[in-house]
Coordinates of N, CA and C in Angstrom, one line a residue:
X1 N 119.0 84.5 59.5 CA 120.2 84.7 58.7 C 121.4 83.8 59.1
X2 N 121.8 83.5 60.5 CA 122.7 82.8 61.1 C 122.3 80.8 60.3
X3 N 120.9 80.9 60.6 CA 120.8 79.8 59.9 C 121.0 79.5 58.2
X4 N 121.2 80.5 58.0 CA 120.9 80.6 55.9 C 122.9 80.1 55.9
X5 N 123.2 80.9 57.1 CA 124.7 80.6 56.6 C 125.1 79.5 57.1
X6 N 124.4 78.8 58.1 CA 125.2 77.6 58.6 C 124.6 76.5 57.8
X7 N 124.0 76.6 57.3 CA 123.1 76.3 56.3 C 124.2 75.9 54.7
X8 N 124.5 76.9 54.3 CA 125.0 77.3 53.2 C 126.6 76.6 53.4
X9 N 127.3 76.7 54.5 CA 128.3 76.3 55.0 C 127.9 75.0 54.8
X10 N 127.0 74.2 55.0 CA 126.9 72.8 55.3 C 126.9 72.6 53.9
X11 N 126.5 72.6 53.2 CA 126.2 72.6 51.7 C 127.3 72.5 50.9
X12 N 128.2 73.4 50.7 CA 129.6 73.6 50.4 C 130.0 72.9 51.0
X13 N 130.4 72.3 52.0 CA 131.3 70.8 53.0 C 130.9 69.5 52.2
X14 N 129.4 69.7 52.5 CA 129.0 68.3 51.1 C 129.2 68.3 50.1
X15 N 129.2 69.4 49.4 CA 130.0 69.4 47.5 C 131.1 69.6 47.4
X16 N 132.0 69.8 48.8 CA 133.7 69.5 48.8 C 134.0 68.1 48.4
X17 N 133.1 67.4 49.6 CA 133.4 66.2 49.8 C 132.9 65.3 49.1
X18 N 131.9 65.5 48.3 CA 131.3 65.2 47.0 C 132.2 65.1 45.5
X19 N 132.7 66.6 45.8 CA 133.5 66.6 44.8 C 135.0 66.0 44.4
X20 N 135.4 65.4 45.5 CA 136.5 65.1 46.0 C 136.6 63.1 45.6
X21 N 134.9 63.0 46.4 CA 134.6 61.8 45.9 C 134.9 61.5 44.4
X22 N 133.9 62.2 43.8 CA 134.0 62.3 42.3 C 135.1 62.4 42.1
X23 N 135.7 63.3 42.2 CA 137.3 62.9 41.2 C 138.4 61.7 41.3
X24 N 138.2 61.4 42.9 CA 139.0 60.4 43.2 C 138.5 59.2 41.9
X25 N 136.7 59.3 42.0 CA 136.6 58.0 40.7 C 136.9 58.2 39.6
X26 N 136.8 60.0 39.3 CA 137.1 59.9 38.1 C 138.7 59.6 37.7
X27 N 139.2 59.8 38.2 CA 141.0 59.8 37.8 C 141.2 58.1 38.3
X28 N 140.4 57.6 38.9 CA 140.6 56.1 38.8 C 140.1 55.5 37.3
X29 N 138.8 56.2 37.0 CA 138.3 55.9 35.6 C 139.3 56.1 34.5
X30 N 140.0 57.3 34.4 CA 140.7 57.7 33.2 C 141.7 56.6 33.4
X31 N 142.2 56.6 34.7 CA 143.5 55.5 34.9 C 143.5 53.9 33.9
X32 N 142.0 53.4 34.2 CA 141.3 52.3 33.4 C 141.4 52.5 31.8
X33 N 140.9 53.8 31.3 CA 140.7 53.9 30.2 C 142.1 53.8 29.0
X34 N 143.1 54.9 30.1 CA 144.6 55.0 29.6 C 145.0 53.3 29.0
X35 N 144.8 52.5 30.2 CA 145.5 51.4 30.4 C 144.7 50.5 29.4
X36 N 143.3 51.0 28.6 CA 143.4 49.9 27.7 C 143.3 50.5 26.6
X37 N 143.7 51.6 26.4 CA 144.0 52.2 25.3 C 144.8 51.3 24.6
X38 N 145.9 50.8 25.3 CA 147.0 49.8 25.0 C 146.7 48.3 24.3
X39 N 145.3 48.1 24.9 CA 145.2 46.9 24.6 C 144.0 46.5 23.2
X40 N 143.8 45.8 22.3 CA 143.4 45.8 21.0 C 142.2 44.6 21.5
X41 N 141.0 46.0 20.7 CA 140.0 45.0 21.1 C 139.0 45.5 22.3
X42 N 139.6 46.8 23.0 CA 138.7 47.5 24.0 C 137.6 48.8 23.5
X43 N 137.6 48.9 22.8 CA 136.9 50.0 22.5 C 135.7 50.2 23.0
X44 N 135.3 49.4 23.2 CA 134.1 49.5 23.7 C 134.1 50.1 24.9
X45 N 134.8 49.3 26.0 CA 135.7 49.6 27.4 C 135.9 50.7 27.4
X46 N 136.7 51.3 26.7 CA 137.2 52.4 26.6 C 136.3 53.7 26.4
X47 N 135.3 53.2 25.7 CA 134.2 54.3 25.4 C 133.0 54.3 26.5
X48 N 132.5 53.2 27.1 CA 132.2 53.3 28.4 C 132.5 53.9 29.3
X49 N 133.6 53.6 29.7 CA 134.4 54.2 30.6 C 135.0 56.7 30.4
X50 N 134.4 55.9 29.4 CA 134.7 57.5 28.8 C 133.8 58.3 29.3
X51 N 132.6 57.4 28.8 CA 131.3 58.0 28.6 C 130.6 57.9 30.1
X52 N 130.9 57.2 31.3 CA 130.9 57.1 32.7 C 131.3 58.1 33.1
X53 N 132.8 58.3 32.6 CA 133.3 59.7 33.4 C 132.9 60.9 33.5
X54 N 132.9 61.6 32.1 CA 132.4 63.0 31.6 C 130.7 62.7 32.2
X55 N 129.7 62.1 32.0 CA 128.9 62.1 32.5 C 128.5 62.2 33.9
X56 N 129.5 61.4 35.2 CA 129.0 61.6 36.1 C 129.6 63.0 36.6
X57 N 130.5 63.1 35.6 CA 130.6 64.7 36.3 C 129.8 66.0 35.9
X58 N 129.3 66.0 34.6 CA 128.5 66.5 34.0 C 127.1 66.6 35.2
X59 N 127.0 65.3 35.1 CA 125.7 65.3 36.3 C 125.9 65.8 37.7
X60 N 126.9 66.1 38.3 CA 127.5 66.4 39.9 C 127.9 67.9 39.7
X61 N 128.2 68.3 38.8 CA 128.3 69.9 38.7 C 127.0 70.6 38.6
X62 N 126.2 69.8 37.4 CA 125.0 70.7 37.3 C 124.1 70.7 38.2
X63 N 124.5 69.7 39.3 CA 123.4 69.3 40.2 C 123.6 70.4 41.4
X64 N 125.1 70.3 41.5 CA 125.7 71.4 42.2 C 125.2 73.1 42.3
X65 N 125.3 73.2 40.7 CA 124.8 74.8 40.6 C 123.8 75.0 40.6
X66 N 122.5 73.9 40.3 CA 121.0 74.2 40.4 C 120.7 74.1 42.1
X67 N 121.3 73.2 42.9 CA 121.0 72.9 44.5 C 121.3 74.4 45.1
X68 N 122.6 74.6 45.0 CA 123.3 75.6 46.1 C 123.9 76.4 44.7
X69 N 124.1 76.6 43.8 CA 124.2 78.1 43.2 C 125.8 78.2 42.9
X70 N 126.6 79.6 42.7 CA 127.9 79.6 43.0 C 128.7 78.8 44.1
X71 N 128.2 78.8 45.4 CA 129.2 78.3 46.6 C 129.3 77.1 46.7
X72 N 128.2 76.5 46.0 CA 128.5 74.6 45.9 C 128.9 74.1 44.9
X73 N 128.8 75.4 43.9 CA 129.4 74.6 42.7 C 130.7 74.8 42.7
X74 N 131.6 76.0 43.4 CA 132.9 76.2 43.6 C 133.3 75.0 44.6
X75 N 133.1 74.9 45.8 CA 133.0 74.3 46.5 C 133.5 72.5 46.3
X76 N 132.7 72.5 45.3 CA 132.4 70.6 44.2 C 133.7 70.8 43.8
X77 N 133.8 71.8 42.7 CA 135.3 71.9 42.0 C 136.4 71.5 42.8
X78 N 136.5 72.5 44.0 CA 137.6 72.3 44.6 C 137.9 71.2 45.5
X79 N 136.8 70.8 45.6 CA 137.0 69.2 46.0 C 137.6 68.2 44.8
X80 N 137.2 68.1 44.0 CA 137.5 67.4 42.3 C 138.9 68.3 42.1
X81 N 139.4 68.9 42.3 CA 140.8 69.8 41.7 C 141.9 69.2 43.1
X82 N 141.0 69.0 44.2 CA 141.8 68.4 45.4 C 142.2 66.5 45.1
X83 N 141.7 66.0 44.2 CA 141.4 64.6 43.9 C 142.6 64.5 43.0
X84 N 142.3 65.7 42.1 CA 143.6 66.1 40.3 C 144.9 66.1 41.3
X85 N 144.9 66.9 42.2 CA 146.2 66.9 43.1 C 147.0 65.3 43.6
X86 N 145.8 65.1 44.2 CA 146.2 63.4 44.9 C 146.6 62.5 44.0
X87 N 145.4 62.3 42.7 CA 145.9 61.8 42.0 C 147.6 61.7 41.0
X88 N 147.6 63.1 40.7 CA 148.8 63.7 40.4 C 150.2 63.3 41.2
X89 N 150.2 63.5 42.1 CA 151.4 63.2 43.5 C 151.4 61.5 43.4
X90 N 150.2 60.7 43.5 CA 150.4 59.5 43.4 C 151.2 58.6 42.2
X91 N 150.4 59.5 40.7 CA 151.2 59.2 40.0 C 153.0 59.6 39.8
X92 N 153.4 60.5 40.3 CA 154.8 61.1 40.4 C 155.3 60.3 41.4
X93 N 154.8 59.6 42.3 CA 155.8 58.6 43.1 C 155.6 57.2 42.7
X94 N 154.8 57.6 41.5 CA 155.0 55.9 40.6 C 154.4 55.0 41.2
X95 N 153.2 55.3 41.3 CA 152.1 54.3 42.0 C 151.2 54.2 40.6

C-alpha cells in the first residue's frame, strides 16, 4: 500500500512537471501565433502553430488520465494553470 502511494505521488510530480512543461510551450506557441496574426501572408503559420498547440495538449492530458487516472490528470493541469500564471505576470510587466 505504502508503495501504491509513493508510487502515485511520483506520478503526479511528473504530470506537474510535465504539465508545467507543456504550458510554458504552449503560451510560448500562442505568443507566436498572436504575433503573426498581424502579419499578411501567415496563415499557414498561424494554423500550424494552432494546430501544434491544441494538439499537444490534447495528447498530454489524455495521456495523463489513461496512465494515472484522476490524480495525474489534476496534477498535469495544475502544472499547465501554473505556466497560465507565469505566463500571465510576465506578460503584465511587459515582457
Amino acid at each position: 500500500m505504502i508503495a501504491h502511494t509513493i508510487s502515485a505521488a511520483g506520478s503526479a510530480a511528473a504530470f506537474a512537471a510535465g504539465g508545467l512543461c507543456l504550458g510554458l510551450g504552449y503560451f510560448v506557441l500562442l505568443r507566436w501565433s498572436v504575433t503573426a496574426i498581424g502579419v499578411a501572408g501567415r496563415r499557414g503559420q498561424i494554423l500550424a502553430l494552432t494546430s501544434l498547440r491544441l494538439g499537444a495538449a490534447i495528447a498530454f492530458f489524455v495521456l495523463a488520465a489513461r496512465l494515472g487516472g484522476a490524480l495525474t490528470l489534476l496534477s498535469g493541469f495544475a502544472g499547465f494553470l501554473t505556466a497560465r500564471t507565469l505566463a500571465l505576470r510576465q506578460r503584465r510587466n511587459g515582457r
